[in-house]
Coordinates of C-alpha atoms and ligand atoms in Angstrom, one line a residue:
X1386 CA 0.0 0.0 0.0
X1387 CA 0.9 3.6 -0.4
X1388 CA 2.4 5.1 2.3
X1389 CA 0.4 7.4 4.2
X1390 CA 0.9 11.3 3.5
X1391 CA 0.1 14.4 5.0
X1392 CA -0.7 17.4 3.6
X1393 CA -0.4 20.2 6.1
X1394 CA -0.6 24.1 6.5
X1395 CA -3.1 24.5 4.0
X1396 CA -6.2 27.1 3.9
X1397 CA -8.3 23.8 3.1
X1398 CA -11.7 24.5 1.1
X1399 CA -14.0 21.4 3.3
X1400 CA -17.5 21.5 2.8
X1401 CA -18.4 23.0 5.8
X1402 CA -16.0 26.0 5.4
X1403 CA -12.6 27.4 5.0
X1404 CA -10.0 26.4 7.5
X1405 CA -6.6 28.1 7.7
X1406 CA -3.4 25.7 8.7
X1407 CA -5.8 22.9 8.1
X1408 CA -4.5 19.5 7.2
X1409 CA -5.5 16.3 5.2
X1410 CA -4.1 13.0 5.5
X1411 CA -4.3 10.5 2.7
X1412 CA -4.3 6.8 3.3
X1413 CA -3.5 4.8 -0.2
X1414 CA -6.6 6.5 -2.4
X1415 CA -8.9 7.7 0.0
X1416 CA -8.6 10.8 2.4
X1417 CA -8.8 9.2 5.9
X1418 CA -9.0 12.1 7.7
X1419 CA -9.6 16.4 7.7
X1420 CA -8.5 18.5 10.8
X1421 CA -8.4 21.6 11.5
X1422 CA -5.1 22.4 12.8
X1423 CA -2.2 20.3 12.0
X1424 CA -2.2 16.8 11.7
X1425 CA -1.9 14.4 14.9
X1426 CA 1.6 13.2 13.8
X1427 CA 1.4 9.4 12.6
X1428 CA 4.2 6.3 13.3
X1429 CA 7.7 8.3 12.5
X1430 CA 8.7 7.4 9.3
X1431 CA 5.3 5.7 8.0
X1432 CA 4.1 9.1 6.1
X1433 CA 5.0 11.6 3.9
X1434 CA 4.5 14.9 5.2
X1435 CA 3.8 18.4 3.2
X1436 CA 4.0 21.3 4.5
X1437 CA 1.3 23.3 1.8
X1438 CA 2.6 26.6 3.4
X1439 CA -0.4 28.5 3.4
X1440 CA -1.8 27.2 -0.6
X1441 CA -5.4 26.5 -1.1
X1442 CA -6.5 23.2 -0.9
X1443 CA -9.4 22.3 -2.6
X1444 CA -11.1 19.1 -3.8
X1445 CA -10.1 17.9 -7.5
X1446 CA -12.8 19.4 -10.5
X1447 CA -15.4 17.5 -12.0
X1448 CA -16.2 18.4 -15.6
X1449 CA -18.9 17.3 -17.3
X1450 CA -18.9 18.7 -20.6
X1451 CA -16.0 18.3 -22.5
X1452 CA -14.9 17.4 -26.1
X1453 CA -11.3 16.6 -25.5
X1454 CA -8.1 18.4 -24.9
X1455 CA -3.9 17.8 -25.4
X1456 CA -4.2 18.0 -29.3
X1457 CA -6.8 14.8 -28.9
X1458 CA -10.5 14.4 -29.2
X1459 CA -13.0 12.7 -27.1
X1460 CA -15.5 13.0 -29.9
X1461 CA -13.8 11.1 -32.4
X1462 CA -10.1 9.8 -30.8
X1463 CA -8.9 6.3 -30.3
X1464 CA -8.6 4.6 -26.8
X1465 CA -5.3 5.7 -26.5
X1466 CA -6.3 9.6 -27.4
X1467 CA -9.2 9.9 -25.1
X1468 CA -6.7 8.8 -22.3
X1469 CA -4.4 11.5 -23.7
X1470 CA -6.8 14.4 -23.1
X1471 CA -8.2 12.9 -19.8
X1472 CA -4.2 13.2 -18.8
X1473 CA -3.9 16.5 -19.7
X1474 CA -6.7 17.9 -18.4
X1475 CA -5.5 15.9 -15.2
X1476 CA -2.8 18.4 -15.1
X1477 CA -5.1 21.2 -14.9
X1478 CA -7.1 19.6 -11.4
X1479 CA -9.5 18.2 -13.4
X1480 CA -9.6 14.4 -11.9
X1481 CA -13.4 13.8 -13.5
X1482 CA -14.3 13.9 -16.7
X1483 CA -17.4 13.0 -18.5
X1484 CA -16.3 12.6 -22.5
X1485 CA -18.6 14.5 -24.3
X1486 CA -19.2 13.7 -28.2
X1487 CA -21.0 15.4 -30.5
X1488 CA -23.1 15.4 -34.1
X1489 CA -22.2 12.1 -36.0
X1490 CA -24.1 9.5 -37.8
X1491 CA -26.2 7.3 -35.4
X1492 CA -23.9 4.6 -36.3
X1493 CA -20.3 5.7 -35.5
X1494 CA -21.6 7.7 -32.8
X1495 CA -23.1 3.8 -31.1
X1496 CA -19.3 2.4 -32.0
X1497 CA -17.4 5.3 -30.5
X1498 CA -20.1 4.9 -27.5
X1499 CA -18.8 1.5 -26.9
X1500 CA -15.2 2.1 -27.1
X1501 CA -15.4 5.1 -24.5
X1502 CA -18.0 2.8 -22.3
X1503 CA -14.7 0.5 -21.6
X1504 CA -13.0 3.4 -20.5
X1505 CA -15.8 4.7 -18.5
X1506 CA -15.7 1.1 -17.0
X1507 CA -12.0 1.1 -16.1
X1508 CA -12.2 4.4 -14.3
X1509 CA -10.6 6.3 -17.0
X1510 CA -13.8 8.4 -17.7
X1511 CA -16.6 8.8 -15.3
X1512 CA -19.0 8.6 -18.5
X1513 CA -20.2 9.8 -21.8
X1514 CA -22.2 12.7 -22.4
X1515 CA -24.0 12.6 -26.1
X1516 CA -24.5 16.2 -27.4
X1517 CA -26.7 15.6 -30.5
X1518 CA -27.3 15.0 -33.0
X1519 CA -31.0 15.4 -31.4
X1520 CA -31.1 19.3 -31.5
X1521 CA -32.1 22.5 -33.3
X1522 CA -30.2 23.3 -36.8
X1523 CA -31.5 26.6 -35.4
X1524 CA -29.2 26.5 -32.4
X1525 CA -26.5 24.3 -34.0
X1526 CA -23.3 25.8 -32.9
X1527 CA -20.6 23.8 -34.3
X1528 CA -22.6 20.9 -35.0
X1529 CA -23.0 19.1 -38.7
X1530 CA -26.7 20.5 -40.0
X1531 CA -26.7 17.4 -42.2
X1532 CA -26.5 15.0 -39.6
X1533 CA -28.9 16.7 -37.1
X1534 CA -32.4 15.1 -36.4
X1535 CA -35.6 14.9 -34.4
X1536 CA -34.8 12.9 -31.1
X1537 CA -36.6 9.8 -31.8
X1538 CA -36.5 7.9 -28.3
X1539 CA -35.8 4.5 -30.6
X1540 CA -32.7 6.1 -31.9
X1541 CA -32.0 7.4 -28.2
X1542 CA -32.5 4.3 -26.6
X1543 CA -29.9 3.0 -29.1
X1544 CA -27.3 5.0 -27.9
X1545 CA -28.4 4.8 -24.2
X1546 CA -27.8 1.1 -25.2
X1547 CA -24.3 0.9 -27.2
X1548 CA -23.0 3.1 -23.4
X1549 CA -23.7 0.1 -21.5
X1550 CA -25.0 1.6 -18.6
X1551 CA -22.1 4.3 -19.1
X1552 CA -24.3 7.1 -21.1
X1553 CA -24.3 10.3 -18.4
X1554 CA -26.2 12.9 -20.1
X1555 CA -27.3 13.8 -23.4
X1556 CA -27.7 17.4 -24.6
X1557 CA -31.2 17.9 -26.9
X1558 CA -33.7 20.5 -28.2
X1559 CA -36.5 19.1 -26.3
X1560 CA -39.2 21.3 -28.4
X1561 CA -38.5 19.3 -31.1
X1562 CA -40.8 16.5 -32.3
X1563 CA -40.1 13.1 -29.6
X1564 CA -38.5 15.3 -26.7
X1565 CA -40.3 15.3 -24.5
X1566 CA -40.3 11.7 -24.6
X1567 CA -37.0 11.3 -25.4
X1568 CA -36.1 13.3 -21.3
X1569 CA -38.5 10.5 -20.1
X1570 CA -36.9 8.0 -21.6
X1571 CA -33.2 9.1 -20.5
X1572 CA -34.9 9.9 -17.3
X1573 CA -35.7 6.3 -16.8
X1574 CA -32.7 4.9 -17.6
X1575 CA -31.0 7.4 -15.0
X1576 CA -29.4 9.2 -18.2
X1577 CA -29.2 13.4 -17.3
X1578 CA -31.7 15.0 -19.9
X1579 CA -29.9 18.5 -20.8
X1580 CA -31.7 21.1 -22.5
X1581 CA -29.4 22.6 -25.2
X1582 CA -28.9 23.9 -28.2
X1583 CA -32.4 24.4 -28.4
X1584 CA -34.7 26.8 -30.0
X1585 CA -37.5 26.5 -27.2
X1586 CA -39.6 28.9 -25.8
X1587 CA -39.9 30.1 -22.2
X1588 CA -43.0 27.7 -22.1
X1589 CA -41.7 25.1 -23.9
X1590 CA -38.6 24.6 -21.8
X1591 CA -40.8 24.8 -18.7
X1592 CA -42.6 21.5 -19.9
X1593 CA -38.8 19.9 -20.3
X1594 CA -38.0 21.0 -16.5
X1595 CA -41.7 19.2 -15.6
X1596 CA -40.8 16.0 -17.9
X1597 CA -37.5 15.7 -16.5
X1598 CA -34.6 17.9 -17.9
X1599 CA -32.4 18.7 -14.6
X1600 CA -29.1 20.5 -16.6
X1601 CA -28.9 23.7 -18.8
X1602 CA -26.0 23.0 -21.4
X1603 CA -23.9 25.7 -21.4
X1604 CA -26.6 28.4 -20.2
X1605 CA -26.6 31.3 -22.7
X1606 CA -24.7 30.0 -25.8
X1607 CA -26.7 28.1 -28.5
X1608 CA -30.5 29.0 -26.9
X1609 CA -32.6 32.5 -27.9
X1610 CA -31.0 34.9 -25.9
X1611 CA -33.4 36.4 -22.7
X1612 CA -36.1 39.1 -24.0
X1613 CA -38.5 41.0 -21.8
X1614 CA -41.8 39.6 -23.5
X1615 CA -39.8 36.6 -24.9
X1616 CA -37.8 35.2 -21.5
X1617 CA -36.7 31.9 -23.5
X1618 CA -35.1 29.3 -22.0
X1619 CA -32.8 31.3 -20.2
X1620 CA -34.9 32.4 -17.6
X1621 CA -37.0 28.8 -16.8
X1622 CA -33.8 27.1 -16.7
X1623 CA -32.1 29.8 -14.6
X1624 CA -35.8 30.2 -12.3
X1625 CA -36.3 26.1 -11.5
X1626 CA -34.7 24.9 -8.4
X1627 CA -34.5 21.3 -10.1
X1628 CA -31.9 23.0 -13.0
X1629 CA -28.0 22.3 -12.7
X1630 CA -26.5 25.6 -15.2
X1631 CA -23.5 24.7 -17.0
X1632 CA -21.0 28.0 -17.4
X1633 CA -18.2 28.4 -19.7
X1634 CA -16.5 31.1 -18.0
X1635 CA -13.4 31.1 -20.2
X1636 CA -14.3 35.0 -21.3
X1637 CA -15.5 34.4 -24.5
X1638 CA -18.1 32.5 -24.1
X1639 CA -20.2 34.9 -21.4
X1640 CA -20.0 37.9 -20.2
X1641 CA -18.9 38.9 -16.8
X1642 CA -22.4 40.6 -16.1
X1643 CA -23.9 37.2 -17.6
X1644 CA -21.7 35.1 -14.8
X1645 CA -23.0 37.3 -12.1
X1646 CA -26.7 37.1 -13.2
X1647 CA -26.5 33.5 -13.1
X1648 CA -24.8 32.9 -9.8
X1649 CA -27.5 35.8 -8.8
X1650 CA -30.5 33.5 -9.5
X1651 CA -29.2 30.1 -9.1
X1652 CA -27.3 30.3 -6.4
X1653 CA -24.0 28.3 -4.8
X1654 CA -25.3 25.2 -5.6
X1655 CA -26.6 25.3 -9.4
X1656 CA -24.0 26.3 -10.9
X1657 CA -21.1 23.8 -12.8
X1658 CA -18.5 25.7 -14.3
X1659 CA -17.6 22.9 -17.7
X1660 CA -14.8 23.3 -20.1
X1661 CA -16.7 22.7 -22.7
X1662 CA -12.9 21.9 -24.5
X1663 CA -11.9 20.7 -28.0
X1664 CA -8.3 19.2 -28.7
X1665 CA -6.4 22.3 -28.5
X1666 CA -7.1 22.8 -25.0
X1667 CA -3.7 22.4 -23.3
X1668 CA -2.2 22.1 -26.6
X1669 CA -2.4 25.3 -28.4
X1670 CA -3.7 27.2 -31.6
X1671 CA -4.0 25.4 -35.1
X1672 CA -6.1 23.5 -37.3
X1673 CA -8.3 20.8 -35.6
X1674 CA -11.2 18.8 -36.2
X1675 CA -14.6 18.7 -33.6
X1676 CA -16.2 15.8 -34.8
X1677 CA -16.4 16.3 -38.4
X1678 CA -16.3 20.2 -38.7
X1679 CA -13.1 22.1 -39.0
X1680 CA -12.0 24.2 -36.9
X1681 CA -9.6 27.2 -36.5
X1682 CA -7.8 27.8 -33.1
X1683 CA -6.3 31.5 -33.2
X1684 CA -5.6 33.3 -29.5
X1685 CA -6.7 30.4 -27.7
X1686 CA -10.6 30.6 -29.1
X1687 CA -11.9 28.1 -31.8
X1688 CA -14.2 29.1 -34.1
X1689 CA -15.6 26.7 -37.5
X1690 CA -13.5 27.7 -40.4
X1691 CA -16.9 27.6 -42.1
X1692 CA -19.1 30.1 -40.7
X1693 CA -16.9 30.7 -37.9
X1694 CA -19.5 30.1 -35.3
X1695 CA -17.3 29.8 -31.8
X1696 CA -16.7 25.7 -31.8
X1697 CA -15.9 24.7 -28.3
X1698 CA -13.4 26.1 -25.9
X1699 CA -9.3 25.9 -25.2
X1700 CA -10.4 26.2 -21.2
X1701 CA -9.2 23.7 -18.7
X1702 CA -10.9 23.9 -14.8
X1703 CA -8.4 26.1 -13.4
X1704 CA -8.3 28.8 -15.8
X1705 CA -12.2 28.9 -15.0
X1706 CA -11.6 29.0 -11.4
X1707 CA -8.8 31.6 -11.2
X1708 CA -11.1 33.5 -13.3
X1709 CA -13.7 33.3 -11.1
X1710 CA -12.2 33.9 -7.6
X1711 CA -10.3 37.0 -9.2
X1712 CA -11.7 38.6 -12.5
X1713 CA -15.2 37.7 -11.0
X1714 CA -14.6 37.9 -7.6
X1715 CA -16.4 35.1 -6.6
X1716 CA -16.0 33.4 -3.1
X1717 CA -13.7 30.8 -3.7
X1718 CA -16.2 28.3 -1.6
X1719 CA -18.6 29.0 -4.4
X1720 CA -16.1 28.4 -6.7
X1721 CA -15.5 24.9 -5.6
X1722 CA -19.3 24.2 -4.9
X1723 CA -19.2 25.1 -9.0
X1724 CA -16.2 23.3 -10.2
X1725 CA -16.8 19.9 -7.8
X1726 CA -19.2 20.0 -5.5
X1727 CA -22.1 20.4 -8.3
X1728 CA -21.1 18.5 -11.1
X1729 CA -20.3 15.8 -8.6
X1730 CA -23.9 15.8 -6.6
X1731 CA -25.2 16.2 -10.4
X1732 CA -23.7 12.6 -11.7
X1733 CA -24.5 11.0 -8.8
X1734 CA -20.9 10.6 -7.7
X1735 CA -21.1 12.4 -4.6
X1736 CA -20.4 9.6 -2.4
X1737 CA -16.5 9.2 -3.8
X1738 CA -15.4 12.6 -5.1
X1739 CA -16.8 16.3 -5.2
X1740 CA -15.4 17.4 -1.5
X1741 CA -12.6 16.5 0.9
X1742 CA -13.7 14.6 3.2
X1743 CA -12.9 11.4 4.8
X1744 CA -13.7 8.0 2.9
X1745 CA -13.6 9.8 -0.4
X1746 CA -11.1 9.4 -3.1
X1747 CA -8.2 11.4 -2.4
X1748 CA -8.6 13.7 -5.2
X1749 CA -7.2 17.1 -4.6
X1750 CA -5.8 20.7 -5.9
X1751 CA -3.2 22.6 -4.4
X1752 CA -3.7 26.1 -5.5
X1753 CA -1.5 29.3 -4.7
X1754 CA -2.3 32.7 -3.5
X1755 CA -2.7 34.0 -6.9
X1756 CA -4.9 30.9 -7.5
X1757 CA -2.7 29.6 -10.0
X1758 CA -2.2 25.6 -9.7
X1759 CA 0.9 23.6 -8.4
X1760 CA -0.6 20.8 -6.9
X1761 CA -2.9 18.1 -8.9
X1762 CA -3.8 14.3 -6.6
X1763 CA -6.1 11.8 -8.3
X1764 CA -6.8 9.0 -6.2
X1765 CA -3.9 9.2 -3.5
X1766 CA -1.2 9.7 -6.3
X1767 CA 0.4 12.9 -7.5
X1768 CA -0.4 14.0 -11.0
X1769 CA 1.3 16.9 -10.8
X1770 CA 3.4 16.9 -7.5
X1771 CA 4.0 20.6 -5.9
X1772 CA 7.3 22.0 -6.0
X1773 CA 7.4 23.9 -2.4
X1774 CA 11.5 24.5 -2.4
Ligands
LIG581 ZN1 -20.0 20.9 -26.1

């Protein structure tokens, strides 16, 4: 077994607050214990100890929207690419990801299900989010027009089906012909209905909420935009206690005021901060492919070279959270609530990973005062081990 190490003199982020000089002792995978003040000191010589001096110390991010990252794809990669981008975006705190694919033929999109269900089953991926093809060529984003369509529950249940129990969520346009159906059917089958890239009305959205829709993809990108007589989906997805909103706060996709007015109404805990990436994410600017559109990455934003609709993001979790504890200024407790706590509650994986606290896995982030990272721990091991010298 591992040996046993302590990470001390840390401003630790635990669920029921901030502590300063706090400390955390891992045990092989699993934290075994939170304290306050320093550590009771263990057998000499059976632990490591770490003295954090004064970093943050936060519980690792869980995203659950995300295309890929590291110059890979989790929309269209091999085995051995998917594990690529989860790496990298390991290195960025992120130690859960849901791969998220996107518009394809109903075929390859069942065949790539299975390959990333094996992952999903070794631990490598904590599942697969389908976005499309079952959504609005009005709304379509970067998504193939040609390959769009009605979301027929048959053609749902065949790709609930080729995940082997490992689909997570699935983004549609539920004012489309079969969606409401469609959020019963994934609702039954303990798939997350998402309500995105959709066209819907205020009214229309509400009756996706009542059927059984729980997340908001990406809040405010690829829906009608909030009007005074027209609220859209905005403001019934942002109003229903029952909604998780997904945020890409990567400052391109939002606007600070449009952050704000969403942690305004939702609150601490309906919030998930998502990446939302594409392969360049930790990788840098180029030509790429999402799925099967091209796409041009220039100053760290990728936009279709067709159309040049904004296709995905370069953001991994901690840009989003140093973002948002300083350019926002948001509490860095809600921060966390957004970037672990949430999506963690949200996938049902709550009872292993989204906080630090004792019998969970012992994934963590070691953050300095400028919120920058130098500390990444998945499951008791060091992806990125600080350098405190
Ligand atoms: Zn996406």
């Amino acid at each position: 077994m591992a040996p046993t190490k302590v990470l001390t003199g840390a401003r630790v982020v635990l669920p029921t607050g901030t502590v300063d000089g706090g400390s955390v002792t891992v045990e092989g995978t699993r934290i075994a214990s939170t304290a306050p003040g320093a550590s009771p000191s263990p057998v000499e010589g059976a632990a490591q100890t770490v003295d954090l001096r004064g970093h943050w110390l936060v519980p690792g991010f869980v995203d659950i929207h995300n295309h890929g990252g590291g110059g890979v794809s989790f929309a269209g990669g091999t085995a051995e690419d998917v594990l690529q981008g989860v790496h990298t975006h390991l290195r960025h705190g992120t130690t859960t990801v849901v791969a998220s694919a996107v518009t394809g033929d109903l075929d390859f999109l069942a065949r790539h299900a299975g390959m990333l269900a094996e992952l999903a089953q070794q631990g490598d991926i904590a599942g697969i989010h389908f976005e499309g093809p079952f959504i609005s060529p009005c709304r379509k984003g970067a998504h193939d027009e040609s390959l769009l369509r009605d979301p027929d529950p048959a053609e749902v249940r065949k790709l609930i089906d080729a995940a082997h129990g490992h689909a997570r969520m699935m983004t549609l346009a539920t004012e489309l012909p079969g969606g409401l159906d469609s959020v019963r059917l994934l609702v039954e089958h303990g798939v997350i209905a998402a309500v995105g890239h959709t066209d819907a009305t205020y009214e229309q959205t509400v009756a996706a909420v009542d059927a059984g829709a729980t997340v908001a993809t990406h809040l405010f990108n690829a829906m009608p935009p909030l009007g005074h007589r027209a609220p859209g989906p905005i403001a019934a997805l942002l109003e229903d206690e029952r909604v998780t909103v997904e945020l890409i706060n990567d400052g391109t996709h939002l606007h600070p005021a449009a952050l704000q007015l969403a942690f305004h109404h939702a609150g601490r805990d309906r919030v998930a901060f998502i990446t939302d990436a594409m392969d360049a994410a930790g990788f840098g600017d180029g030509r790429y492919m999402l799925g099967p559109m091209e796409v041009e990455v220039a100053d760290g934003v990728a936009r279709l070279v067709e159309g040049g609709s904004i296709a995905g993001s370069t953001l991994t979790l901690d840009r989003a959270f140093k973002r948002a504890a300083t350019v926002d200024g948001l509490p860095v407790e809600d921060v966390v609530a957004a970037v672990s706590a949430n999506p963690a509650r949200l996938l049902g994986l709550d009872d292993r990973v989204g906080s630090l606290e004792p019998g969970k896995d012992a994934d963590l982030v070691v953050l300095d005062d400028a919120f920058e990272l130098v500390g990444v721990m998945r499951k008791g091991e060091w992806a990125v081990a600080p350098q405190l010298a």
